[in-house]
Amino acid sequence: MLPLLAVLLLGACAHTEHPVTLASETPGHPPETGAYPGEPSQTPVPQVSGRPVELAGWEVTVYYTAVERLHNGNATEVTGCPTIDCDKHRNQQRLGSFPASFVKAVKDEGTGRTADGRYLNWSYDTGYWMDTAPRDTAGRPLRPWVSAAADASALRAGSRFTIVRCGTAEVTAEVCTKLKSPTWTIVDEFTPGLGGDKHVDVYIGEETGPNFTDSDLYTTLQNATLSAIRAS
């Protein structure tokens, strides 16, 4: 599932309404600015307040960071920008050769960690580029189990939500519970044409093994219910 900059994508369960916890309170993640240690601060995520409202009938997909060592296939040479800040029409360089399935996953998901620890990212308006982190649409590092994507017409940047019912898709109870646990924040956007009025994409971090797209966690929820505080 492909957000715009990635940079720069569950069986019914009981619902107990609770206030949305700010993502900045989640332990083990970068601060709200999205900056990693040693990086300059990025554009802050908009703050929201108010009581959550239930939104029914949503599609929830997941996106992740591909990991080169888990992929194989013929080596594919990739050209693109050496950094995020470049003109793709003027600064195309050879970025390296990577397994074909890894290159495809990066284009599908938006980001991948290479064997040397760098990140090969992709977006529809930039193409491939090398980076120090997976990125959201504003250039902030994506935060596993916090960052999410949506069209602005569905949920504006800064909106926060939890998944309170997993809907009608056939998903395991374990996966449903795992996706319901976090408070997600809209910081990313879909590639034009891949979103929709009732579609969110939640970022779950790095893939955890070979053939990750065949795992239970790589799933799509249908007719899910969200509890959301909308950004104005």
PDB file of C-alpha atoms in Angstrom:
ATOM      1  CA  MET A   1       0.000   0.000   0.000  1.00  0.00           C
ATOM      2  CA  LEU A   2       1.623   3.237  -1.103  1.00  0.00           C
ATOM      3  CA  PRO A   3       1.589   6.627   0.628  1.00  0.00           C
ATOM      4  CA  LEU A   4       2.842   9.713  -1.156  1.00  0.00           C
ATOM      5  CA  LEU A   5       6.195  10.190   0.613  1.00  0.00           C
ATOM      6  CA  ALA A   6       7.504   7.392   2.473  1.00  0.00           C
ATOM      7  CA  VAL A   7       9.493   8.419   2.034  1.00  0.00           C
ATOM      8  CA  LEU A   8       8.087  10.506   0.977  1.00  0.00           C
ATOM      9  CA  LEU A   9      -0.025   1.782   3.603  1.00  0.00           C
ATOM     10  CA  LEU A  10      -8.000  -7.317  11.560  1.00  0.00           C
ATOM     11  CA  GLY A  11     -12.704 -10.079  13.340  1.00  0.00           C
ATOM     12  CA  ALA A  12     -14.762  -7.646  15.170  1.00  0.00           C
ATOM     13  CA  CYS A  13     -13.619  -6.675  18.668  1.00  0.00           C
ATOM     14  CA  ALA A  14     -15.360  -4.917  21.574  1.00  0.00           C
ATOM     15  CA  HIS A  15     -15.028  -1.138  21.907  1.00  0.00           C
ATOM     16  CA  THR A  16     -14.431   0.857  25.048  1.00  0.00           C
ATOM     17  CA  GLU A  17     -14.349   4.587  24.332  1.00  0.00           C
ATOM     18  CA  HIS A  18     -11.370   6.400  25.749  1.00  0.00           C
ATOM     19  CA  PRO A  19      -9.635   9.736  25.161  1.00  0.00           C
ATOM     20  CA  VAL A  20      -7.102   9.725  22.349  1.00  0.00           C
ATOM     21  CA  THR A  21      -3.534   9.686  23.705  1.00  0.00           C
ATOM     22  CA  LEU A  22      -1.143  12.063  21.996  1.00  0.00           C
ATOM     23  CA  ALA A  23       1.405  10.236  19.872  1.00  0.00           C
ATOM     24  CA  SER A  24       4.163  12.259  21.508  1.00  0.00           C
ATOM     25  CA  GLU A  25       3.370  10.410  24.743  1.00  0.00           C
ATOM     26  CA  THR A  26       4.125   7.037  23.209  1.00  0.00           C
ATOM     27  CA  PRO A  27       7.425   5.748  24.644  1.00  0.00           C
ATOM     28  CA  GLY A  28      10.239   4.616  22.368  1.00  0.00           C
ATOM     29  CA  HIS A  29       9.525   6.962  19.450  1.00  0.00           C
ATOM     30  CA  PRO A  30      11.144  10.167  18.197  1.00  0.00           C
ATOM     31  CA  PRO A  31       9.727  13.428  19.615  1.00  0.00           C
ATOM     32  CA  GLU A  32       6.676  15.063  18.063  1.00  0.00           C
ATOM     33  CA  THR A  33       8.822  17.011  15.611  1.00  0.00           C
ATOM     34  CA  GLY A  34       9.811  13.675  14.118  1.00  0.00           C
ATOM     35  CA  ALA A  35      13.523  14.384  14.421  1.00  0.00           C
ATOM     36  CA  TYR A  36      15.956  11.572  15.088  1.00  0.00           C
ATOM     37  CA  PRO A  37      18.987  12.311  17.299  1.00  0.00           C
ATOM     38  CA  GLY A  38      21.417  14.476  15.338  1.00  0.00           C
ATOM     39  CA  GLU A  39      18.798  15.599  12.803  1.00  0.00           C
ATOM     40  CA  PRO A  40      17.376  19.118  12.549  1.00  0.00           C
ATOM     41  CA  SER A  41      13.767  19.484  13.681  1.00  0.00           C
ATOM     42  CA  GLN A  42      11.146  19.012  11.000  1.00  0.00           C
ATOM     43  CA  THR A  43       7.720  20.622  10.627  1.00  0.00           C
ATOM     44  CA  PRO A  44       5.761  19.820  13.794  1.00  0.00           C
ATOM     45  CA  VAL A  45       2.689  17.613  13.514  1.00  0.00           C
ATOM     46  CA  PRO A  46      -0.458  19.776  13.945  1.00  0.00           C
ATOM     47  CA  GLN A  47      -2.036  19.463  17.377  1.00  0.00           C
ATOM     48  CA  VAL A  48      -5.698  18.529  17.803  1.00  0.00           C
ATOM     49  CA  SER A  49      -8.097  18.509  20.703  1.00  0.00           C
ATOM     50  CA  GLY A  50     -11.684  17.532  21.404  1.00  0.00           C
ATOM     51  CA  ARG A  51     -13.692  14.392  21.950  1.00  0.00           C
ATOM     52  CA  PRO A  52     -13.353  11.512  19.491  1.00  0.00           C
ATOM     53  CA  VAL A  53     -16.210  10.568  17.165  1.00  0.00           C
ATOM     54  CA  GLU A  54     -16.876   7.116  15.738  1.00  0.00           C
ATOM     55  CA  LEU A  55     -16.421   6.689  11.992  1.00  0.00           C
ATOM     56  CA  ALA A  56     -17.845   3.473  10.538  1.00  0.00           C
ATOM     57  CA  GLY A  57     -17.238   1.656   7.261  1.00  0.00           C
ATOM     58  CA  TRP A  58     -13.531   2.356   6.765  1.00  0.00           C
ATOM     59  CA  GLU A  59     -10.863   0.436   4.884  1.00  0.00           C
ATOM     60  CA  VAL A  60      -7.573   0.096   6.781  1.00  0.00           C
ATOM     61  CA  THR A  61      -4.437  -1.039   4.988  1.00  0.00           C
ATOM     62  CA  VAL A  62      -0.868  -1.326   6.255  1.00  0.00           C
ATOM     63  CA  TYR A  63       2.459  -0.181   4.863  1.00  0.00           C
ATOM     64  CA  TYR A  64       5.953  -1.054   5.976  1.00  0.00           C
ATOM     65  CA  THR A  65       9.667  -0.570   5.404  1.00  0.00           C
ATOM     66  CA  ALA A  66      11.205  -3.279   3.229  1.00  0.00           C
ATOM     67  CA  VAL A  67      14.496  -4.797   4.443  1.00  0.00           C
ATOM     68  CA  GLU A  68      17.065  -5.644   1.771  1.00  0.00           C
ATOM     69  CA  ARG A  69      18.542  -8.710   3.506  1.00  0.00           C
ATOM     70  CA  LEU A  70      15.124 -10.414   3.389  1.00  0.00           C
ATOM     71  CA  HIS A  71      14.935 -10.169  -0.399  1.00  0.00           C
ATOM     72  CA  ASN A  72      16.493 -11.919  -3.354  1.00  0.00           C
ATOM     73  CA  GLY A  73      16.344 -11.999  -7.124  1.00  0.00           C
ATOM     74  CA  ASN A  74      18.509 -10.553  -9.843  1.00  0.00           C
ATOM     75  CA  ALA A  75      20.419  -7.405  -8.981  1.00  0.00           C
ATOM     76  CA  THR A  76      18.594  -4.335 -10.268  1.00  0.00           C
ATOM     77  CA  GLU A  77      20.425  -1.073 -10.760  1.00  0.00           C
ATOM     78  CA  VAL A  78      18.592   1.941  -9.336  1.00  0.00           C
ATOM     79  CA  THR A  79      19.116   5.557 -10.320  1.00  0.00           C
ATOM     80  CA  GLY A  80      17.714   8.547  -8.500  1.00  0.00           C
ATOM     81  CA  CYS A  81      18.574  11.389  -6.144  1.00  0.00           C
ATOM     82  CA  PRO A  82      21.464  11.035  -3.673  1.00  0.00           C
ATOM     83  CA  THR A  83      19.437  12.952  -1.031  1.00  0.00           C
ATOM     84  CA  ILE A  84      15.832  13.959  -0.462  1.00  0.00           C
ATOM     85  CA  ASP A  85      16.591  17.560  -1.460  1.00  0.00           C
ATOM     86  CA  CYS A  86      17.347  17.357  -5.153  1.00  0.00           C
ATOM     87  CA  ASP A  87      15.820  17.940  -8.553  1.00  0.00           C
ATOM     88  CA  LYS A  88      14.962  14.547 -10.013  1.00  0.00           C
ATOM     89  CA  HIS A  89      15.343  15.932 -13.519  1.00  0.00           C
ATOM     90  CA  ARG A  90      18.886  17.225 -12.925  1.00  0.00           C
ATOM     91  CA  ASN A  91      20.444  15.185 -10.137  1.00  0.00           C
ATOM     92  CA  GLN A  92      19.914  11.581 -11.205  1.00  0.00           C
ATOM     93  CA  GLN A  93      22.775   9.352 -10.062  1.00  0.00           C
ATOM     94  CA  ARG A  94      23.451   5.662  -9.772  1.00  0.00           C
ATOM     95  CA  LEU A  95      22.288   4.716  -6.267  1.00  0.00           C
ATOM     96  CA  GLY A  96      23.379   1.098  -6.349  1.00  0.00           C
ATOM     97  CA  SER A  97      22.217  -2.401  -7.253  1.00  0.00           C
ATOM     98  CA  PHE A  98      19.632  -4.176  -5.117  1.00  0.00           C
ATOM     99  CA  PRO A  99      17.606  -7.406  -5.295  1.00  0.00           C
ATOM    100  CA  ALA A 100      14.712  -7.061  -7.718  1.00  0.00           C
ATOM    101  CA  SER A 101      12.067  -7.942  -5.114  1.00  0.00           C
ATOM    102  CA  PHE A 102      13.480  -5.301  -2.750  1.00  0.00           C
ATOM    103  CA  VAL A 103      13.324  -2.597  -5.428  1.00  0.00           C
ATOM    104  CA  LYS A 104       9.715  -3.548  -6.188  1.00  0.00           C
ATOM    105  CA  ALA A 105       8.792  -3.495  -2.488  1.00  0.00           C
ATOM    106  CA  VAL A 106      10.332  -0.034  -2.083  1.00  0.00           C
ATOM    107  CA  LYS A 107       8.242   1.279  -4.962  1.00  0.00           C
ATOM    108  CA  ASP A 108       5.092  -0.398  -3.597  1.00  0.00           C
ATOM    109  CA  GLU A 109       5.571   0.665   0.045  1.00  0.00           C
ATOM    110  CA  GLY A 110       7.628   3.840  -0.318  1.00  0.00           C
ATOM    111  CA  THR A 111      10.707   2.928   1.717  1.00  0.00           C
ATOM    112  CA  GLY A 112      13.333   0.241   2.313  1.00  0.00           C
ATOM    113  CA  ARG A 113      16.411  -0.246   4.504  1.00  0.00           C
ATOM    114  CA  THR A 114      19.492  -1.282   2.573  1.00  0.00           C
ATOM    115  CA  ALA A 115      22.149  -3.718   3.747  1.00  0.00           C
ATOM    116  CA  ASP A 116      24.456  -0.857   4.768  1.00  0.00           C
ATOM    117  CA  GLY A 117      21.781   0.810   6.926  1.00  0.00           C
ATOM    118  CA  ARG A 118      20.756   3.582   4.573  1.00  0.00           C
ATOM    119  CA  TYR A 119      17.210   3.984   3.265  1.00  0.00           C
ATOM    120  CA  LEU A 120      16.131   3.742  -0.343  1.00  0.00           C
ATOM    121  CA  ASN A 121      12.866   5.706  -0.561  1.00  0.00           C
ATOM    122  CA  TRP A 122      10.419   6.305  -3.398  1.00  0.00           C
ATOM    123  CA  SER A 123       7.566   8.682  -4.141  1.00  0.00           C
ATOM    124  CA  TYR A 124       5.577   9.366  -7.280  1.00  0.00           C
ATOM    125  CA  ASP A 125       6.845  12.953  -7.561  1.00  0.00           C
ATOM    126  CA  THR A 126      10.520  12.346  -6.667  1.00  0.00           C
ATOM    127  CA  GLY A 127      11.232   8.794  -7.760  1.00  0.00           C
ATOM    128  CA  TYR A 128      13.977   6.975  -5.839  1.00  0.00           C
ATOM    129  CA  TRP A 129      16.326   8.716  -3.424  1.00  0.00           C
ATOM    130  CA  MET A 130      18.748   7.774  -0.635  1.00  0.00           C
ATOM    131  CA  ASP A 131      18.045   8.904   2.907  1.00  0.00           C
ATOM    132  CA  THR A 132      18.838   8.358   6.577  1.00  0.00           C
ATOM    133  CA  ALA A 133      15.241   7.405   7.531  1.00  0.00           C
ATOM    134  CA  PRO A 134      11.858   6.500   6.068  1.00  0.00           C
ATOM    135  CA  ARG A 135       9.930   9.757   5.592  1.00  0.00           C
ATOM    136  CA  ASP A 136       6.384  11.065   5.693  1.00  0.00           C
ATOM    137  CA  THR A 137       4.980  13.610   3.269  1.00  0.00           C
ATOM    138  CA  ALA A 138       6.472  16.558   5.211  1.00  0.00           C
ATOM    139  CA  GLY A 139       9.936  14.990   5.414  1.00  0.00           C
ATOM    140  CA  ARG A 140       9.621  13.795   9.024  1.00  0.00           C
ATOM    141  CA  PRO A 141      10.787  10.264   9.862  1.00  0.00           C
ATOM    142  CA  LEU A 142       7.925   7.783   9.858  1.00  0.00           C
ATOM    143  CA  ARG A 143       7.110   6.435  13.328  1.00  0.00           C
ATOM    144  CA  PRO A 144       6.172   2.739  13.541  1.00  0.00           C
ATOM    145  CA  TRP A 145       2.727   2.128  15.057  1.00  0.00           C
ATOM    146  CA  VAL A 146       2.042   5.888  15.080  1.00  0.00           C
ATOM    147  CA  SER A 147       2.268   7.293  11.534  1.00  0.00           C
ATOM    148  CA  ALA A 148      -0.670   6.893   9.177  1.00  0.00           C
ATOM    149  CA  ALA A 149      -1.715   8.138   5.749  1.00  0.00           C
ATOM    150  CA  ALA A 150      -5.009   9.403   4.344  1.00  0.00           C
ATOM    151  CA  ASP A 151      -6.315  11.702   1.648  1.00  0.00           C
ATOM    152  CA  ALA A 152      -6.908  15.195   3.047  1.00  0.00           C
ATOM    153  CA  SER A 153     -10.554  14.882   2.022  1.00  0.00           C
ATOM    154  CA  ALA A 154     -10.877  11.894   4.387  1.00  0.00           C
ATOM    155  CA  LEU A 155      -8.768  12.910   7.408  1.00  0.00           C
ATOM    156  CA  ARG A 156      -6.562  15.979   7.469  1.00  0.00           C
ATOM    157  CA  ALA A 157      -2.947  15.940   8.635  1.00  0.00           C
ATOM    158  CA  GLY A 158      -2.783  15.894  12.405  1.00  0.00           C
ATOM    159  CA  SER A 159      -5.996  13.913  12.878  1.00  0.00           C
ATOM    160  CA  ARG A 160      -5.656  11.117  15.445  1.00  0.00           C
ATOM    161  CA  PHE A 161      -7.535   7.881  15.554  1.00  0.00           C
ATOM    162  CA  THR A 162      -7.736   4.435  17.045  1.00  0.00           C
ATOM    163  CA  ILE A 163      -9.224   1.349  15.419  1.00  0.00           C
ATOM    164  CA  VAL A 164     -12.025   0.217  17.690  1.00  0.00           C
ATOM    165  CA  ARG A 165     -13.615  -2.522  15.588  1.00  0.00           C
ATOM    166  CA  CYS A 166     -11.825  -4.525  12.922  1.00  0.00           C
ATOM    167  CA  GLY A 167     -14.822  -4.956  10.650  1.00  0.00           C
ATOM    168  CA  THR A 168     -15.689  -7.844   8.364  1.00  0.00           C
ATOM    169  CA  ALA A 169     -12.312  -8.966   7.015  1.00  0.00           C
ATOM    170  CA  GLU A 170     -10.965 -12.349   8.076  1.00  0.00           C
ATOM    171  CA  VAL A 171      -8.125 -11.448  10.404  1.00  0.00           C
ATOM    172  CA  THR A 172      -6.715 -13.124  13.474  1.00  0.00           C
ATOM    173  CA  ALA A 173      -7.647 -11.891  16.942  1.00  0.00           C
ATOM    174  CA  GLU A 174      -3.939 -11.239  17.598  1.00  0.00           C
ATOM    175  CA  VAL A 175      -3.596  -8.966  14.563  1.00  0.00           C
ATOM    176  CA  CYS A 176      -6.869  -7.191  15.363  1.00  0.00           C
ATOM    177  CA  THR A 177      -5.677  -6.475  18.895  1.00  0.00           C
ATOM    178  CA  LYS A 178      -2.289  -5.297  17.669  1.00  0.00           C
ATOM    179  CA  LEU A 179      -3.807  -2.809  15.230  1.00  0.00           C
ATOM    180  CA  LYS A 180      -6.318  -1.573  17.792  1.00  0.00           C
ATOM    181  CA  SER A 181      -3.715  -0.831  20.468  1.00  0.00           C
ATOM    182  CA  PRO A 182      -1.966   2.322  19.126  1.00  0.00           C
ATOM    183  CA  THR A 183      -3.200   5.842  18.586  1.00  0.00           C
ATOM    184  CA  TRP A 184      -2.416   6.645  14.956  1.00  0.00           C
ATOM    185  CA  THR A 185      -1.652  10.141  13.625  1.00  0.00           C
ATOM    186  CA  ILE A 186      -2.233  11.263  10.037  1.00  0.00           C
ATOM    187  CA  VAL A 187       1.109  12.609   8.804  1.00  0.00           C
ATOM    188  CA  ASP A 188       1.297  11.050   5.353  1.00  0.00           C
ATOM    189  CA  GLU A 189      -0.677  11.051   2.098  1.00  0.00           C
ATOM    190  CA  PHE A 190      -1.556   8.472  -0.508  1.00  0.00           C
ATOM    191  CA  THR A 191      -0.210   8.500  -4.014  1.00  0.00           C
ATOM    192  CA  PRO A 192      -3.011  10.240  -5.970  1.00  0.00           C
ATOM    193  CA  GLY A 193      -5.701   7.733  -6.898  1.00  0.00           C
ATOM    194  CA  LEU A 194      -4.809   5.138  -4.252  1.00  0.00           C
ATOM    195  CA  GLY A 195      -6.648   6.611  -1.266  1.00  0.00           C
ATOM    196  CA  GLY A 196     -10.342   7.368  -0.946  1.00  0.00           C
ATOM    197  CA  ASP A 197     -12.931   8.981   1.303  1.00  0.00           C
ATOM    198  CA  LYS A 198     -12.872   6.166   3.872  1.00  0.00           C
ATOM    199  CA  HIS A 199      -9.367   4.737   3.589  1.00  0.00           C
ATOM    200  CA  VAL A 200      -6.419   5.000   5.978  1.00  0.00           C
ATOM    201  CA  ASP A 201      -3.002   3.371   5.723  1.00  0.00           C
ATOM    202  CA  VAL A 202      -1.108   2.610   8.950  1.00  0.00           C
ATOM    203  CA  TYR A 203       2.686   2.314   9.159  1.00  0.00           C
ATOM    204  CA  ILE A 204       3.930  -0.762  11.036  1.00  0.00           C
ATOM    205  CA  GLY A 205       7.692  -0.348  10.671  1.00  0.00           C
ATOM    206  CA  GLU A 206      10.071  -2.863   9.124  1.00  0.00           C
ATOM    207  CA  GLU A 207       8.994  -6.164   7.661  1.00  0.00           C
ATOM    208  CA  THR A 208       9.825  -8.998  10.031  1.00  0.00           C
ATOM    209  CA  GLY A 209      10.726 -11.883   7.720  1.00  0.00           C
ATOM    210  CA  PRO A 210      10.856 -13.197   4.153  1.00  0.00           C
ATOM    211  CA  ASN A 211       7.547 -13.205   2.257  1.00  0.00           C
ATOM    212  CA  PHE A 212       6.164 -10.646   4.685  1.00  0.00           C
ATOM    213  CA  THR A 213       3.249  -9.868   2.376  1.00  0.00           C
ATOM    214  CA  ASP A 214       1.974 -13.415   2.994  1.00  0.00           C
ATOM    215  CA  SER A 215       1.913 -12.897   6.769  1.00  0.00           C
ATOM    216  CA  ASP A 216      -1.210 -12.256   8.869  1.00  0.00           C
ATOM    217  CA  LEU A 217      -0.054  -8.726   9.691  1.00  0.00           C
ATOM    218  CA  TYR A 218       0.018  -7.618   6.066  1.00  0.00           C
ATOM    219  CA  THR A 219      -3.726  -7.266   5.877  1.00  0.00           C
ATOM    220  CA  THR A 220      -6.651  -5.092   4.874  1.00  0.00           C
ATOM    221  CA  LEU A 221      -9.572  -4.327   7.182  1.00  0.00           C
ATOM    222  CA  GLN A 222     -12.966  -3.816   5.602  1.00  0.00           C
ATOM    223  CA  ASN A 223     -15.841  -1.930   7.263  1.00  0.00           C
ATOM    224  CA  ALA A 224     -13.668  -1.083  10.254  1.00  0.00           C
ATOM    225  CA  THR A 225     -14.735   1.479  12.847  1.00  0.00           C
ATOM    226  CA  LEU A 226     -12.409   4.290  13.898  1.00  0.00           C
ATOM    227  CA  SER A 227     -12.556   6.601  16.896  1.00  0.00           C
ATOM    228  CA  ALA A 228     -11.076   9.848  15.624  1.00  0.00           C
ATOM    229  CA  ILE A 229     -10.341  13.432  16.559  1.00  0.00           C
ATOM    230  CA  ARG A 230     -10.345  15.327  13.273  1.00  0.00           C
ATOM    231  CA  ALA A 231      -7.879  18.113  12.588  1.00  0.00           C
ATOM    232  CA  SER A 232      -9.578  21.264  11.336  1.00  0.00           C
TER     233      SER A 232
END
